Short mmCIF file of C-alpha atoms in Angstrom, two decimals:
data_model
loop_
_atom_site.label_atom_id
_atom_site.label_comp_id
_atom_site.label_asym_id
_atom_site.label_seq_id
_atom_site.Cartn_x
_atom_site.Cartn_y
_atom_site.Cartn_z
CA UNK A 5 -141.00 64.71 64.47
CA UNK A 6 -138.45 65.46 66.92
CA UNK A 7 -137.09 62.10 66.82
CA UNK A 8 -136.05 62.56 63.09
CA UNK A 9 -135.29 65.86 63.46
CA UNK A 10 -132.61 64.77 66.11
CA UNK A 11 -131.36 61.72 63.90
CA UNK A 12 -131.47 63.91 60.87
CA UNK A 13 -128.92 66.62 62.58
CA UNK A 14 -126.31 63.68 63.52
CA UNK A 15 -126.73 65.05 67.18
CA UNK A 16 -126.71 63.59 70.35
CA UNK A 17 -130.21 63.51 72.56
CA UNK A 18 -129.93 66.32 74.82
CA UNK A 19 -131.85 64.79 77.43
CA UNK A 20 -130.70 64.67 81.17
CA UNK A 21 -131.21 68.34 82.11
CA UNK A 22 -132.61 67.58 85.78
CA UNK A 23 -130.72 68.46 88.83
CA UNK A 24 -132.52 66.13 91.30
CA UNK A 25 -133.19 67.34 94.62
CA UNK A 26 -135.38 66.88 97.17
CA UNK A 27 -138.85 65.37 96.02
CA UNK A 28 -141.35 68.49 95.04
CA UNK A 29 -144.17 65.87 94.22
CA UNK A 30 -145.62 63.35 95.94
CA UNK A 31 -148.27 60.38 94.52
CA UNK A 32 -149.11 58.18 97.16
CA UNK A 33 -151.11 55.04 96.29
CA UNK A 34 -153.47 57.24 94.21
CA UNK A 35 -157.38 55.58 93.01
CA UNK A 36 -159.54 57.35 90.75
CA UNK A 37 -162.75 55.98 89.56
CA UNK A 38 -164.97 57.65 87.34
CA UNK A 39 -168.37 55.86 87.71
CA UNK A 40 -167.30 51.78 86.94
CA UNK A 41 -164.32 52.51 84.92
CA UNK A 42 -161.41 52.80 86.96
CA UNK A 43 -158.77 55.21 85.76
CA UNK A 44 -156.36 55.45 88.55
CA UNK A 45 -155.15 52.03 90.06
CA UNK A 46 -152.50 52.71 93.63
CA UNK A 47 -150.11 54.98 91.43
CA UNK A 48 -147.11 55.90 93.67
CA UNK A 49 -144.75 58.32 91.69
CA UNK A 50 -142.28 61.19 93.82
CA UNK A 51 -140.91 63.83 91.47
CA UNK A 52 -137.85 65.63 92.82
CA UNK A 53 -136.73 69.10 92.21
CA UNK A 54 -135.34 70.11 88.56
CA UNK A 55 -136.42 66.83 87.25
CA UNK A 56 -138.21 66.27 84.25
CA UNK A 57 -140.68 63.13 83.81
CA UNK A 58 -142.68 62.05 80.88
CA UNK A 59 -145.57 59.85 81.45
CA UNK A 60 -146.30 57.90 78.62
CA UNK A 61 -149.04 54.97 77.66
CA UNK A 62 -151.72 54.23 75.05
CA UNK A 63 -154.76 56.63 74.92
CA UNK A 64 -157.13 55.98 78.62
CA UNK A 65 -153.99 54.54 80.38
CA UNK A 66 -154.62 57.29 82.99
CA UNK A 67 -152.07 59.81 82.04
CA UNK A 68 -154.56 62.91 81.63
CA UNK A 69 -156.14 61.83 84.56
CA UNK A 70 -153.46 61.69 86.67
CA UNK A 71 -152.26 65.13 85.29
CA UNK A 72 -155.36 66.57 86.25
CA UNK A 73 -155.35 65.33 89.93
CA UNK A 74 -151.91 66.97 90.64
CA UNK A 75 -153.73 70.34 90.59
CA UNK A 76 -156.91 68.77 91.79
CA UNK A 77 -159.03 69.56 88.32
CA UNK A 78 -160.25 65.94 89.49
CA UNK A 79 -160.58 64.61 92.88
CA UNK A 80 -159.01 61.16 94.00
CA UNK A 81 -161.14 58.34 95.49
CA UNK A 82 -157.89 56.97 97.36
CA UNK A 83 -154.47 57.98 98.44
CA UNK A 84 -152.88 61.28 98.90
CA UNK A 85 -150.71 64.22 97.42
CA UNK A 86 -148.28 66.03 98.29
CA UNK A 87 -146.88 69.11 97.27
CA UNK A 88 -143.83 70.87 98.41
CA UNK A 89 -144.29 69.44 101.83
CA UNK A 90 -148.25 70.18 101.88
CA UNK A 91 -150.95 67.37 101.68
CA UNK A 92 -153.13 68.67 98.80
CA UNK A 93 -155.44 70.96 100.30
CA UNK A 94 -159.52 70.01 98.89
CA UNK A 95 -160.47 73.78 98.47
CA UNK A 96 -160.66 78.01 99.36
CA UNK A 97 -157.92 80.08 99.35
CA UNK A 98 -155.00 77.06 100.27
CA UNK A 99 -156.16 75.55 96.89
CA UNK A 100 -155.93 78.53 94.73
CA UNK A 101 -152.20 79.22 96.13
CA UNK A 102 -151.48 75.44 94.96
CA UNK A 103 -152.82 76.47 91.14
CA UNK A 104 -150.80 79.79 91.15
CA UNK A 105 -147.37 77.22 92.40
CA UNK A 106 -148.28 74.57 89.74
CA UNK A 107 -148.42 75.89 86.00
CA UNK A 108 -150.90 73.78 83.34
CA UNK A 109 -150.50 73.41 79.82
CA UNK A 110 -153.39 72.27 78.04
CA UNK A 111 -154.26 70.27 75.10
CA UNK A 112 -156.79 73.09 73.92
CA UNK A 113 -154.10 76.05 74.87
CA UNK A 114 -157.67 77.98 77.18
CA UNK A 115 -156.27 81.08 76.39
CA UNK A 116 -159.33 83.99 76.64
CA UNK A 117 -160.67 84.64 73.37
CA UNK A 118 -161.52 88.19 74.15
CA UNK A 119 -158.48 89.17 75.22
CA UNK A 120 -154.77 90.09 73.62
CA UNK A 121 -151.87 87.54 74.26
CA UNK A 122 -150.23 90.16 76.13
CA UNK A 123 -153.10 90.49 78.74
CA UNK A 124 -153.53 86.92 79.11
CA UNK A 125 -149.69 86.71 80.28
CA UNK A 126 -150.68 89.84 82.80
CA UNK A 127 -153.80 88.39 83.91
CA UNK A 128 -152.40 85.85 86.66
CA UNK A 129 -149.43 87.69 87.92
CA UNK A 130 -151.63 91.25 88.64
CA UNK A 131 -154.75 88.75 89.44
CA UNK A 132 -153.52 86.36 91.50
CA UNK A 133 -150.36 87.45 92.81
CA UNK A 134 -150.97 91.11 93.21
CA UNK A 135 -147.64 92.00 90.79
CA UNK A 136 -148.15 95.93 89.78
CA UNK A 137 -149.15 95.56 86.28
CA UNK A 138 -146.21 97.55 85.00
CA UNK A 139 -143.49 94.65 86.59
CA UNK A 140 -146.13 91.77 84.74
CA UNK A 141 -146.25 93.41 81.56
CA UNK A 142 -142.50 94.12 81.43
CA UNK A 143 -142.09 90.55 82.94
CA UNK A 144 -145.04 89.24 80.22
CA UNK A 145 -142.84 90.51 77.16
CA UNK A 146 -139.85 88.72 78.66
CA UNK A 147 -141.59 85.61 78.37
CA UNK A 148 -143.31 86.20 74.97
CA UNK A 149 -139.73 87.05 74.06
CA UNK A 150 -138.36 84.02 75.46
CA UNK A 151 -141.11 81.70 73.85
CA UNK A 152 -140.97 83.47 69.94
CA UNK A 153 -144.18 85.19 70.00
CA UNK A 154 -143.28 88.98 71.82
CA UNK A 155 -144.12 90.57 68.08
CA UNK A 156 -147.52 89.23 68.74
CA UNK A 157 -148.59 90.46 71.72
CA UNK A 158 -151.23 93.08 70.48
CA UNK A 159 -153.10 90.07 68.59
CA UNK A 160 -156.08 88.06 70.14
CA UNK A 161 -155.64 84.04 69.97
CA UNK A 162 -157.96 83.51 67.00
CA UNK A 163 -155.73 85.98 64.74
CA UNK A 164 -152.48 83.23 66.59
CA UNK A 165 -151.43 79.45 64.75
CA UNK A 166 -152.08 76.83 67.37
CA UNK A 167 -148.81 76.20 67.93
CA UNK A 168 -148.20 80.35 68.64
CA UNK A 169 -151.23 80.05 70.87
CA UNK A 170 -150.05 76.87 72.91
CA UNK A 171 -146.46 78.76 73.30
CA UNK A 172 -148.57 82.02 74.91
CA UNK A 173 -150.01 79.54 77.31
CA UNK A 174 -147.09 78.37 78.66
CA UNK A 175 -145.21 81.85 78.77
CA UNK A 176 -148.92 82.45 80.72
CA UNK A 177 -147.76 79.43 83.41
CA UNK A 178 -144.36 80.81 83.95
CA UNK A 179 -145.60 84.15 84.59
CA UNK A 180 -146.74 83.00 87.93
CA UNK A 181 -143.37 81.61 88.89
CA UNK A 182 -144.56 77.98 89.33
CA UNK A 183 -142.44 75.60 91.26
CA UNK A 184 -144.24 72.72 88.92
CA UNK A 185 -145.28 72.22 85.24
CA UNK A 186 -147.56 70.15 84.34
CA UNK A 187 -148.09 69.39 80.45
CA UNK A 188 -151.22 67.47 79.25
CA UNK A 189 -150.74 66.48 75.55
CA UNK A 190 -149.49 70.05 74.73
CA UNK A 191 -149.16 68.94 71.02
CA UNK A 192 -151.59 66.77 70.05
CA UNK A 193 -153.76 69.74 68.97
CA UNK A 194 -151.21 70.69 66.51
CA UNK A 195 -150.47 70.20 63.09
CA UNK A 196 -147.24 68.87 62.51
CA UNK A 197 -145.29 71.62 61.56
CA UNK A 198 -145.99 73.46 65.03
CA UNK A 199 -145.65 70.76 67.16
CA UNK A 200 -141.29 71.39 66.99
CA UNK A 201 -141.63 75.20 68.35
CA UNK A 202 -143.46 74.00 71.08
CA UNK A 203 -141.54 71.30 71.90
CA UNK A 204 -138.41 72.94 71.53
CA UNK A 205 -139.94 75.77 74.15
CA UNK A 206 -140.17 72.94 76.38
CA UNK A 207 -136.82 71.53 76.32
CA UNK A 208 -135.31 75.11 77.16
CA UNK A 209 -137.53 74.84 80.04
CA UNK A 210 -135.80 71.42 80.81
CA UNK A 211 -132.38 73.17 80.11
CA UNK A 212 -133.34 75.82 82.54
CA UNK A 213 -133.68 73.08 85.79
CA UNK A 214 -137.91 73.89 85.63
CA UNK A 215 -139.71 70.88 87.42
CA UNK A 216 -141.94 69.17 84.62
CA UNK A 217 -144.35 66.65 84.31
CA UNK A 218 -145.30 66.07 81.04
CA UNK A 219 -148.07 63.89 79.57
CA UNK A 220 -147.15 63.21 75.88
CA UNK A 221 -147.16 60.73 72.77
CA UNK A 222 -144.11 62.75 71.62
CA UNK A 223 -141.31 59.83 71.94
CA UNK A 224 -138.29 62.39 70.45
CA UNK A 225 -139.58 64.68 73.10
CA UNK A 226 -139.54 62.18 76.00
CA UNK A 227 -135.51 60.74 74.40
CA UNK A 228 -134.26 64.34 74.04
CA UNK A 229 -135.28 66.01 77.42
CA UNK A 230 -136.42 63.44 79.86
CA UNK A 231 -134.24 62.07 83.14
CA UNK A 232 -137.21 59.53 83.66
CA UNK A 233 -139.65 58.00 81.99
CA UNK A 234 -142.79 56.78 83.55
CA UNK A 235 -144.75 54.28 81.38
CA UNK A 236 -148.52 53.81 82.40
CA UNK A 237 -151.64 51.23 81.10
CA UNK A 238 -154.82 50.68 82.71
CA UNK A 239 -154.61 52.91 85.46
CA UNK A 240 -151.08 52.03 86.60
CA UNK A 241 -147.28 52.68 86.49
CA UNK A 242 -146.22 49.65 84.54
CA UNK A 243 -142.38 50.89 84.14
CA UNK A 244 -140.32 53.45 84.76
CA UNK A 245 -136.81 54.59 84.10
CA UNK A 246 -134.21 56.57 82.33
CA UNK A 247 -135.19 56.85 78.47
CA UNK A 248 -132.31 55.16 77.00
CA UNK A 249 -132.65 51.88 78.85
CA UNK A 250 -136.81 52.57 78.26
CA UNK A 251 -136.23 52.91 74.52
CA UNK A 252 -133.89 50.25 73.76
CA UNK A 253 -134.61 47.62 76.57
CA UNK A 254 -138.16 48.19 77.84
CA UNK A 255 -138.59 45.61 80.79
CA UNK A 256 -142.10 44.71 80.30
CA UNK A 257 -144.37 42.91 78.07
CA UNK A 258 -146.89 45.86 77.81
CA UNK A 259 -143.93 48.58 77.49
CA UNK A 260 -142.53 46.54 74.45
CA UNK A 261 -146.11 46.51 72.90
CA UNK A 262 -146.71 49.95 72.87
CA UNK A 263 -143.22 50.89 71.46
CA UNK A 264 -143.78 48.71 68.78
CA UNK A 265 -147.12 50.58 67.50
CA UNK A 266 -145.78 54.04 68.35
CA UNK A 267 -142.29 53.56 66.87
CA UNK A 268 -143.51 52.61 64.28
CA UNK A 269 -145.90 54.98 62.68
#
């Protein structure tokens, strides 16, 4: 959708927002086996400071999974991570400061029912990092400001469209400051129309130098804001590189494969 919204406009991608520095992330020969299926084959991937990859690959190509293992929602069978100079601690209190550095977007948004948007934006900051609730709910409407949705922040997140909802959850991550994003198929719970606010949200984060990893299927997404692509099947980084040469002159077999059936439907 963003693809021919872009080529509809007469514009030029936008992509290339990263200012690289020193690497923030690192994926060191990473295995991940979940019973006899084998989801994560020796992935090595650094991300640097300011820069923004997209993972792509067909649905079970390990994407998700290896989204998940940056914050350690799954453990890895193999390998190491490192994050901002620290081997990723296995639990207590060293692995709850690593969540509060390293924001998650969902696919399913996990916002609390029971609560209003504005006090799930409050919750981590006065939670976690001990912010006086006045500076995180002035902060809070900053961000619902920033992401479209401050006139809703006295509504609960059944009264929200999904793509209002997945917008609180990220202005939710960025209330704790994160020094890493990490977005797992933030659209693909979305009907079409919502998926462009929440993408666009995304690539003013880009814009902004945030540090982004972000699992997706959205190729206009991955054109417009990307400085790397990483392309994944069957557990492993087939290809990687910047998204024009990915796009027009994919360097692999598989990679050509899969932009054939995505491009197009």
């Amino acid at each position: 959708m963003v693809e021919d919204a872009d080529r509809s406009s007469g514009g030029t991608p936008e992509r290339g927002f990263g200012r690289t520095g020193k690497v923030l992330l690192s994926i060191e020969s990473v295995s991940k086996r979940f019973g006899d299926l084998v989801a994560l084959r020796d992935v090595d991937l650094d991300v640097h400071e300011g820069e923004v990859v997209v993972v792509l690959g067909a649905s079970g190509s390990g994407k998700s999974t290896l989204c998940r293992c940056v914050n350690r929602l799954e453990t890895i069978d193999s390998g190491r991570i490192v994050f901002d100079g620290r081997e990723l601690p296995q639990e207590g209190t060293a692995l709850a400061a690593l969540r509060a550095d390293v924001g998650m977007v969902f696919q399913s948004f996990n916002l609390f029912a029971h609560k209003t948007v504005l006090e799930n934006v409050v919750l981590g900051p006065t939670r976690v990092r001990k912010v006086p609730r006045d500076e995180a709910v002035e902060e809070a409407r900053a961000l619902l400001d920033r992401v479209g949705v401050r006139d809703k922040e006295s509504r609960h997140p059944a009264e929200l469209s999904g793509g209002q909802q997945q917008r609180v959850a990220i202005a939710r991550a960025l209330a704790m400051h994160p020094k890493l994003m990490l977005f797992d198929e933030p659209t693909s719970a979305l009907d079409p129309e919502m998926i462009r606010e929440v993408l666009d949200v995304m690539v003013g984060l880009a814009r902004d130098g945030m540090t982004m990893v972000a699992v997706t299927h959205e190729m206009g997404f991955a054109r417009r804001a990307a400085d790397r692509v990483v392309f994944m099947d069957d557990g492993q980084i087939v290809e990687t590189g910047e998204p024009d040469a990915f796009f027009t002159e994919p360097r692999t077999e598989r990679a050509r494969d899969f932009l054939s059936t995505i491009l197009r439907h």
